XYZ file of C-alpha atoms in Angstrom:
469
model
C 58.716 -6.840 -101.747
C 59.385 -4.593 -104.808
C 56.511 -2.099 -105.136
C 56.034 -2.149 -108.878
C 51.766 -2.304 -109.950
C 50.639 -3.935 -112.664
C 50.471 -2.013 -115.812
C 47.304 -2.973 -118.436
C 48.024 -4.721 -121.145
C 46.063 -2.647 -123.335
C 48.294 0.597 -122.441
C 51.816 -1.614 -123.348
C 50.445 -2.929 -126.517
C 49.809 0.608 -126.981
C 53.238 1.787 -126.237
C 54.821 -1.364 -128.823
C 51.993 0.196 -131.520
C 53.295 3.862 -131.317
C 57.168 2.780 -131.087
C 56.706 1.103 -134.598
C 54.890 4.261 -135.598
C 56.852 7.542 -135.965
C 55.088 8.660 -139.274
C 51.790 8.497 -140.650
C 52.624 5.872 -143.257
C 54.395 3.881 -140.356
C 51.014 4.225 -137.978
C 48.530 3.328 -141.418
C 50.868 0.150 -141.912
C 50.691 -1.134 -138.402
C 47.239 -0.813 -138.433
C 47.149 -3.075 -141.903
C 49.205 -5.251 -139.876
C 46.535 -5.380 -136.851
C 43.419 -6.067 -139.584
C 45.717 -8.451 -141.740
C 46.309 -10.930 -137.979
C 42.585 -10.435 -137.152
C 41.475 -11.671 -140.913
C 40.373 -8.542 -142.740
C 40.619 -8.322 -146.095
C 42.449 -6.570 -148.339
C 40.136 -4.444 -151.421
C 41.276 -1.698 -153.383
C 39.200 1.678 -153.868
C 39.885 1.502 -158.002
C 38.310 -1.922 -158.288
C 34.228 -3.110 -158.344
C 33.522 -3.832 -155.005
C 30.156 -5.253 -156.616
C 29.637 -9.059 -155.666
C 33.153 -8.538 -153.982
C 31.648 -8.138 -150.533
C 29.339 -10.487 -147.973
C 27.799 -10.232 -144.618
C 30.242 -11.122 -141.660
C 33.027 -9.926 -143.786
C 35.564 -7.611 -142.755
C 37.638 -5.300 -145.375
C 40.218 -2.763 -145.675
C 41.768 -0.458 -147.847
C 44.206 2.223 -147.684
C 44.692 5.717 -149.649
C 48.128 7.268 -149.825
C 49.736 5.119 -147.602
C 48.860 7.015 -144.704
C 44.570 7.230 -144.337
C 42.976 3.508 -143.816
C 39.449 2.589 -144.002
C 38.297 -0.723 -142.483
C 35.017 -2.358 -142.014
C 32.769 -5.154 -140.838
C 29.592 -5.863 -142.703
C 26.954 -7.240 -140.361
C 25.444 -10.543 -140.595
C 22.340 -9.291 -140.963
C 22.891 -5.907 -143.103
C 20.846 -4.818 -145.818
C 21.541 -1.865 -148.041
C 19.967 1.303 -146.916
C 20.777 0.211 -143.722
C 22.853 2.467 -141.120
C 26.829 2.710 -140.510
C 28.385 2.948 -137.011
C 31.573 4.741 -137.620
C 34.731 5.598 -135.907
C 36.683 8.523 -137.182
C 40.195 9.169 -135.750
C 44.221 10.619 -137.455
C 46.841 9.322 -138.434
C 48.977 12.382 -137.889
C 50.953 14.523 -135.333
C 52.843 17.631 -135.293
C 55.881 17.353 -136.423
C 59.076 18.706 -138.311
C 59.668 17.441 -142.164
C 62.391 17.378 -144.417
C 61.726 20.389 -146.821
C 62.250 19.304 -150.979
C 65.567 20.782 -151.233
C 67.013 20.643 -147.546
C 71.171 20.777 -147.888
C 72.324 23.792 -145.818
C 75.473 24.392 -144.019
C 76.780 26.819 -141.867
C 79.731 27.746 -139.585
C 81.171 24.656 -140.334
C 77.988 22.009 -139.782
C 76.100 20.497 -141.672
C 72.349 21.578 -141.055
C 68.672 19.717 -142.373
C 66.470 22.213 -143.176
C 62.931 21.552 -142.246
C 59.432 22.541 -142.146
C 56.877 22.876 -140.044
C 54.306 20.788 -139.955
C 50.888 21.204 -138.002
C 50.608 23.052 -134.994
C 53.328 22.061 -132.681
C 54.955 23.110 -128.998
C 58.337 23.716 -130.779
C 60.129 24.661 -128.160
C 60.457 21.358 -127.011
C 61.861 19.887 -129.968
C 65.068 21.084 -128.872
C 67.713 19.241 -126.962
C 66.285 16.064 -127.885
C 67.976 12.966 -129.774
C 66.305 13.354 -133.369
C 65.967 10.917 -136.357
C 64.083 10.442 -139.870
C 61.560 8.389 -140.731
C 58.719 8.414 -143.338
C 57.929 7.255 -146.949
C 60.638 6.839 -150.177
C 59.950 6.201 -153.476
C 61.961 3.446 -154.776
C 63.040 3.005 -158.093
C 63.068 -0.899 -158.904
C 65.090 -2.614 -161.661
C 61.506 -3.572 -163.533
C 61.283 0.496 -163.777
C 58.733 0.439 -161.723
C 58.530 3.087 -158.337
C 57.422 1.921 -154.965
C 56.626 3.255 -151.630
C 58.693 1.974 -149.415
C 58.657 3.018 -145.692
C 62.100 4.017 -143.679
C 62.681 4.123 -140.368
C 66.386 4.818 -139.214
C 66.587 4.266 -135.417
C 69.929 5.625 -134.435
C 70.140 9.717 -133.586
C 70.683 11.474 -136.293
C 70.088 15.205 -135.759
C 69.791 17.828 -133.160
C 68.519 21.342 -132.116
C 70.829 22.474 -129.395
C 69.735 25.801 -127.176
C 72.177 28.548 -127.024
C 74.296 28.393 -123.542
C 72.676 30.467 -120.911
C 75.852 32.392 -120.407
C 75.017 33.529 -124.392
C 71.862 34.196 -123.700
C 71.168 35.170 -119.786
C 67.509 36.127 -120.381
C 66.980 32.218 -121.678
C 65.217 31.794 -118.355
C 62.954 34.861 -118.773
C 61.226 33.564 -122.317
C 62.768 31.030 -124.612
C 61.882 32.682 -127.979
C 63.656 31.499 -131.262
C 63.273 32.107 -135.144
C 61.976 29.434 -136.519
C 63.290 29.269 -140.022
C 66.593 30.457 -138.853
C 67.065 28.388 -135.199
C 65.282 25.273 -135.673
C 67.439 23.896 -137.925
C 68.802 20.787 -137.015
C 72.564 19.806 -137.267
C 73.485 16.552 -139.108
C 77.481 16.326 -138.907
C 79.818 18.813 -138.757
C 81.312 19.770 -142.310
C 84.846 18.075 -141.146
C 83.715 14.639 -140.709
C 81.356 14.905 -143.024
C 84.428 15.838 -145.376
C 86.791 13.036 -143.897
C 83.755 10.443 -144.156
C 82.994 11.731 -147.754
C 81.609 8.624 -150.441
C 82.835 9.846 -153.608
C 80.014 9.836 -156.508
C 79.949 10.445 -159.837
C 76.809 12.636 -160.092
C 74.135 9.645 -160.746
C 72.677 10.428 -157.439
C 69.673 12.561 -158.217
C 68.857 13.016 -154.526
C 71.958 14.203 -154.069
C 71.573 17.354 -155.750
C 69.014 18.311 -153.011
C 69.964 16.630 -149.739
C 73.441 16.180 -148.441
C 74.921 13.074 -149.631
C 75.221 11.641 -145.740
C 71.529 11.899 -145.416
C 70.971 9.723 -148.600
C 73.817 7.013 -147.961
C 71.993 6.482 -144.432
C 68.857 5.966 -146.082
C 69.911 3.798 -148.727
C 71.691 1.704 -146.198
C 68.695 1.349 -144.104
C 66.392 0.219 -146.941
C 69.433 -1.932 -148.212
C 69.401 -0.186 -152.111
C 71.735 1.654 -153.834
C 71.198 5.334 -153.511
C 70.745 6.073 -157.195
C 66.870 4.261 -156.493
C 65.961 6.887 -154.548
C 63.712 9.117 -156.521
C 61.480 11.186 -154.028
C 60.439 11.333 -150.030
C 58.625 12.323 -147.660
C 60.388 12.218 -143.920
C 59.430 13.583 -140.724
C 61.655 14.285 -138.025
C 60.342 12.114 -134.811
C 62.136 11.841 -131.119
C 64.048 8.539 -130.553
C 63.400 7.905 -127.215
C 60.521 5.782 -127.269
C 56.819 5.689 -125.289
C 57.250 3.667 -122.206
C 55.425 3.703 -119.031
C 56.123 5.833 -116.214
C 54.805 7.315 -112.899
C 55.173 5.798 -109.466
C 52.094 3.941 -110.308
C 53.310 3.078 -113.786
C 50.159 4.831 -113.976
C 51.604 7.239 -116.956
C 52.215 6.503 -120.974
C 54.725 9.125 -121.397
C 54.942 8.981 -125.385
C 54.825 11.259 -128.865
C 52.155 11.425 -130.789
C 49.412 10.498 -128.240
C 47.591 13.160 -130.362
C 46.198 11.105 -131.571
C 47.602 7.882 -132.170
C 46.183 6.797 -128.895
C 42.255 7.039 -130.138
C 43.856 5.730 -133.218
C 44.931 2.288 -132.118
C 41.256 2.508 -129.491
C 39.301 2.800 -132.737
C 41.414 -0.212 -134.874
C 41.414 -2.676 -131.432
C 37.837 -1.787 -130.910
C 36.380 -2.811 -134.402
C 38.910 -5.941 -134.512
C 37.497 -6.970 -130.652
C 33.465 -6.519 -131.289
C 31.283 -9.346 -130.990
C 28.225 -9.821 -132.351
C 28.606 -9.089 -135.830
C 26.134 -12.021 -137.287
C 23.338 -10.617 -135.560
C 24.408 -6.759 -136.725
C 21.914 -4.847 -138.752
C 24.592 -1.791 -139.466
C 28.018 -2.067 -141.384
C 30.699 -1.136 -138.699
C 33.393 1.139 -139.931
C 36.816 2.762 -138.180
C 38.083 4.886 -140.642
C 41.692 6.776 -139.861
C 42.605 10.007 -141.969
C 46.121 11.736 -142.090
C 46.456 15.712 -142.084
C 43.750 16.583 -139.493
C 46.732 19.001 -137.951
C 46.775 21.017 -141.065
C 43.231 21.211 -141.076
C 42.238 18.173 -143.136
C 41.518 19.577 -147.064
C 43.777 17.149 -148.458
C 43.179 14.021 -150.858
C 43.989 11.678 -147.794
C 42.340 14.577 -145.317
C 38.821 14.288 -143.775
C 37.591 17.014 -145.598
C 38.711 14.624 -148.859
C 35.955 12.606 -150.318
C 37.025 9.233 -148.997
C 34.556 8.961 -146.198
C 31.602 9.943 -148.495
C 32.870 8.051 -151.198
C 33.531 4.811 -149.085
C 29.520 5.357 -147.714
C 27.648 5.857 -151.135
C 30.173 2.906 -152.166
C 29.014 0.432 -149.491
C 25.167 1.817 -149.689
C 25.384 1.470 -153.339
C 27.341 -2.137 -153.456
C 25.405 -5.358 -154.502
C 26.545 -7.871 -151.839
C 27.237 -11.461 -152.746
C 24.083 -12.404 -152.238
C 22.885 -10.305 -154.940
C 19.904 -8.333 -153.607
C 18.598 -5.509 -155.317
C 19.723 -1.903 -153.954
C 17.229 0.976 -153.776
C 18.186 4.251 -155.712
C 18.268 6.186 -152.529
C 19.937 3.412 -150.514
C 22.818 6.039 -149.456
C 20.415 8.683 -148.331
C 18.618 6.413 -146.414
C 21.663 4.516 -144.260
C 22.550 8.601 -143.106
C 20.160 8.686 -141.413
C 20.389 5.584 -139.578
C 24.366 6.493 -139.036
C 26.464 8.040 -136.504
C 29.879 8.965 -136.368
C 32.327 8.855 -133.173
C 35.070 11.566 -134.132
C 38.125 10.328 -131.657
C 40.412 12.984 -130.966
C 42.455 13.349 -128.012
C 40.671 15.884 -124.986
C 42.658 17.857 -122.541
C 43.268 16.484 -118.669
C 42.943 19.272 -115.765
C 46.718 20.851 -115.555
C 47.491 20.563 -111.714
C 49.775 23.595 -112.533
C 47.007 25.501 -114.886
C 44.258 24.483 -113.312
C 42.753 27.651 -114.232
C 42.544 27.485 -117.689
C 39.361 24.544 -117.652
C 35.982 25.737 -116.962
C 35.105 24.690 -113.523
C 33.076 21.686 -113.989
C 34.556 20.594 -116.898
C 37.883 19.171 -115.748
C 38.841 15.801 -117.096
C 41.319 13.967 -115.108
C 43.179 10.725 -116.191
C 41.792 7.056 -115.571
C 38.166 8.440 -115.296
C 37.368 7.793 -118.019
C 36.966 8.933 -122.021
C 35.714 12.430 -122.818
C 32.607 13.810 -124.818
C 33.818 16.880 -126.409
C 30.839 20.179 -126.622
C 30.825 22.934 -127.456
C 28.028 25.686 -128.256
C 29.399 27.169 -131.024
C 29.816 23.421 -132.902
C 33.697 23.285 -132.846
C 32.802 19.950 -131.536
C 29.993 18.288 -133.375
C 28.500 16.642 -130.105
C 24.691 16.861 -129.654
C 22.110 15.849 -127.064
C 21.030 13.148 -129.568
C 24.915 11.799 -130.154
C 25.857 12.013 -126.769
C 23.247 10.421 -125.160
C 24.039 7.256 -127.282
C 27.379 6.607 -125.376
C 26.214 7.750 -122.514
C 23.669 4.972 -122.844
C 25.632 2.151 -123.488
C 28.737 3.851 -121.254
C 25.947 3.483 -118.007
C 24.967 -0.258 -118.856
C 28.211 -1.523 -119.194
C 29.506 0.467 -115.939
C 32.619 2.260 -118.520
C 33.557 6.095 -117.187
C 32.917 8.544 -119.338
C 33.664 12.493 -118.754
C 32.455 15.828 -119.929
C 34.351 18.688 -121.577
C 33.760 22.108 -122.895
C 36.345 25.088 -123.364
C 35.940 28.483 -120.731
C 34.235 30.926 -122.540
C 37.202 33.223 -122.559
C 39.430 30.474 -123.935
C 39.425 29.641 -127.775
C 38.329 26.090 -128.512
C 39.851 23.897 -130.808
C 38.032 21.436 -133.545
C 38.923 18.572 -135.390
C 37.265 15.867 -137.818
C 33.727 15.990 -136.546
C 32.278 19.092 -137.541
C 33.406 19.136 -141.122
C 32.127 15.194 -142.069
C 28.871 15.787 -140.000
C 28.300 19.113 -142.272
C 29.438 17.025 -145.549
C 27.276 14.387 -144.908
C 24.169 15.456 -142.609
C 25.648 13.343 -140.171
C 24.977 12.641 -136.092
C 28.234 12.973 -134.573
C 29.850 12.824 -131.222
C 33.402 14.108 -130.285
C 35.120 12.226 -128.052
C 38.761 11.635 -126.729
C 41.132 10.081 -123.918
C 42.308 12.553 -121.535
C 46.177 13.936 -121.864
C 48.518 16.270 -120.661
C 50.929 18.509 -122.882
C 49.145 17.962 -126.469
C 51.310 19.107 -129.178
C 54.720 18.474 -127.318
C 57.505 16.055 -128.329
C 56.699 14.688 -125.356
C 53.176 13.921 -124.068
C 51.344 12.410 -121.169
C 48.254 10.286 -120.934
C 47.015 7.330 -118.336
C 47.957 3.852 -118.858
C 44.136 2.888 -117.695
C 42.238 5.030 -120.399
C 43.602 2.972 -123.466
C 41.381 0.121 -122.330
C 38.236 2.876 -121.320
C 38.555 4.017 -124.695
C 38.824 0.407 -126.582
C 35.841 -0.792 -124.144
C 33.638 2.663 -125.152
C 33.924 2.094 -128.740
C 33.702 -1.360 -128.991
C 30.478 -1.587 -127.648
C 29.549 1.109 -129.710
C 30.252 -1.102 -132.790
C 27.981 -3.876 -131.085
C 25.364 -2.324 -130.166
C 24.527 1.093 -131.475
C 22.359 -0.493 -134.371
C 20.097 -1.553 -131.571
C 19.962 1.390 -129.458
C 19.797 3.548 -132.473
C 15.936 2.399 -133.209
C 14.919 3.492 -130.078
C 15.978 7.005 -130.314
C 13.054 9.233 -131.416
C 13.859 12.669 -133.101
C 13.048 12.933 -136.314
């Protein structure tokens, strides 16, 4: 008998999500994808959503091609009534092409890149590299559209310097990064010999070696004269699979934090319940929380505020009136679950988490405090999941940060200071955050879909019995 456990289904359906989703315009699309099979609606922030919107339906809408807000109005929602919201990110650290990227030296030809977000770089090297992201398409109407590209062969590589180069490699790798992180695309004499003659019509030739472009084109299937603009990131072509003796691992990029990402979509698409719901239920995904989030797509952008005072302010189909102060009023009947990641106990480093504050994988998601409100997690927020976590027997764990160890933030504290909003941090725990390569337990895909989907089905309920204000 082959000794090979069963693996959830929730953690492969996981693994197929983040495979299809090396880019934050890649992860946004899959999740229209997810909404579009489970009947949502398409709307579009620059139209009236006036009359446009009824109880029981469910809506979404993207910005930039790589933030997506969706929502579920309950059947029994009135405006000035509360919002239960997920908050999560579409982004991860990675590399990206920089505007003008054609270098070459000693003979190859070299990508030159940026940095982008806060990343373990180190481990970028040695590892079989490709492009993908969004281009900007040039159509025979005139007309420019974003058009995502994914090229799934190798493409580029950092190589390390040979330890008998460099016999203190051992000791501490260190490396410049503008200089020795550039990755290698060809070497310039088959790039020569392979060489697609042009007559200069090529506009992004002018800043990105012609090789790069003709691979592109190919892989949309247009001529490389449409290509006007991109944006590409650099992502790892060896894909998230499951792993451990156990097949108790997801050993994957980007868990951080495409993981609570796809928790937050399945949960809103799975809740029950929603003709009896007093609250509007939202999951809302933002891109460029790794760069701190002050962007137009960015949590610290207006489009959570925006979308609220929107849905507050919207007459519904049935055409009841809306009081003035409709938005003020639904705040405070609101919470927001910010879904970001949290750090497992290192068996190796087992030192650096407080002593009884060590998450550890399959036991469950993790509420996220600190004192000093880098997490947004309160008494009054976290006893809400803790609530519903006890009733419907789901694990839940506990984190903060050692008070000689600086603590990291994310999404929560700056929309629950824009909008006087009750907020809870939470995450899944995982191992080696910010590497190209990360680790996180096959069963806490499902603890974190169950966690926030009853959330979404019952926190209107719960939320009337809790007395503070």
């Amino acid at each position: 008998m082959v000794f090979n456990p069963s693996i959830p289904q929730e953690a492969r359906d996981f693994v197929d999500f983040v495979n299809k989703s090396p880019s934050p315009f890649h992860c946004t699309h899959e999740a229209v994808e997810l909404f579009k099979q489970a009947g949502f609606k398409e709307i579009k922030e620059r139209d009236n959503w006036n009359g446009a919107i009824e109880r029981n339906g469910k809506y979404y809408f993207t910005r930039n091609g790589s933030s997506i807000v969706a929502f579920v109005v309950g059947g029994k929602y009135t405006p000035g009534n509360g919002f239960s919201i997920v908050g999560a990110h579409t982004d991860s650290p990675c590399l990206k092409v920089k505007p003008i990227s054609k270098k070459e030296k000693s003979g190859y030809l070299e990508v030159g890149v940026q940095l982008y977000g806060g990343g373990i770089w180190h481990t970028w090297f040695d590892r079989d590299l490709s492009v993908a992201g969004r281009v900007m398409v040039e159509d025979k109407d005139g007309k420019y559209r974003h058009t995502l590209v994914k090229v799934d062969r190798p493409l580029l590589r950092i190589p390390t310097l040979a330890i008998h180069l460099d016999r203190t490699a051992n000791d501490g790798f260190t490396f410049n990064k503008e200089v020795q992180l550039a990755p290698i695309l060809a070497t310039a004499t088959k790039a020569e010999l392979n060489k697609v003659d042009s007559d200069g019509s090529v506009e992004a030739e002018e800043s990105h070696h012609s090789l790069l472009v003709r691979v592109l084109a190919d892989e949309m299937g247009i001529k490389p004269t449409q290509i006007r603009d991109f944006e590409l990131a650099l992502y790892d072509t060896q894909g998230s699979t499951i792993g451990g003796v156990c097949n108790e691992f997801i050993f994957s990029p980007r868990l951080d934090n495409q993981e609570m990402t796809y928790c937050a979509i399945r949960a809103l698409i799975q809740s029950k319940n929603v003709e009896n719901d007093t609250n509007i239920r939202i999951t809302v995904c933002f891109d460029n929380e790794e760069i701190g989030s002050t962007t137009a797509h960015g949590a610290d952008s207006n489009l959570l505020p925006v979308t609220l005072q929107r849905l507050a302010n919207t007459e519904l189909l049935s055409g009841e009136s809306v009081s003035p102060t409709a938005f003020e009023e639904a705040m405070h009947k609101s919470i927001l679950v910010s879904a970001d990641m949290a750090h497992a106990i290192h068996p190796n480093y087992s030192d650096k988490h407080e002593e009884n504050h060590r998450p550890q994988m399959h036991k469950g998601t993790v509420i996220k405090i600190n004192a000093n409100q880098r997490y947004a997690t309160t008494a009054v927020t976290s006893l809400v999941l803790k609530e519903l976590a006890k009733k419907h027997v789901i694990p839940i764990q506990e984190f903060v940060v050692r008070n000689d160890s600086p603590c990291g933030s994310t999404i929560g504290p700056m929309l629950s200071a824009k909008l006087g909003l009750r907020t809870v941090d939470i995450g899944n725990p995982q191992l080696s955050m910010h590497s190209i390569r990360e680790v996180g337990g096959t069963d806490d895909v499902k603890h974190g879909i169950d966690l926030l989907q009853v959330f979404f089905e019952e926190f209107a309920e719960l939320e009337a019995r809790i007395i503070v204000d």
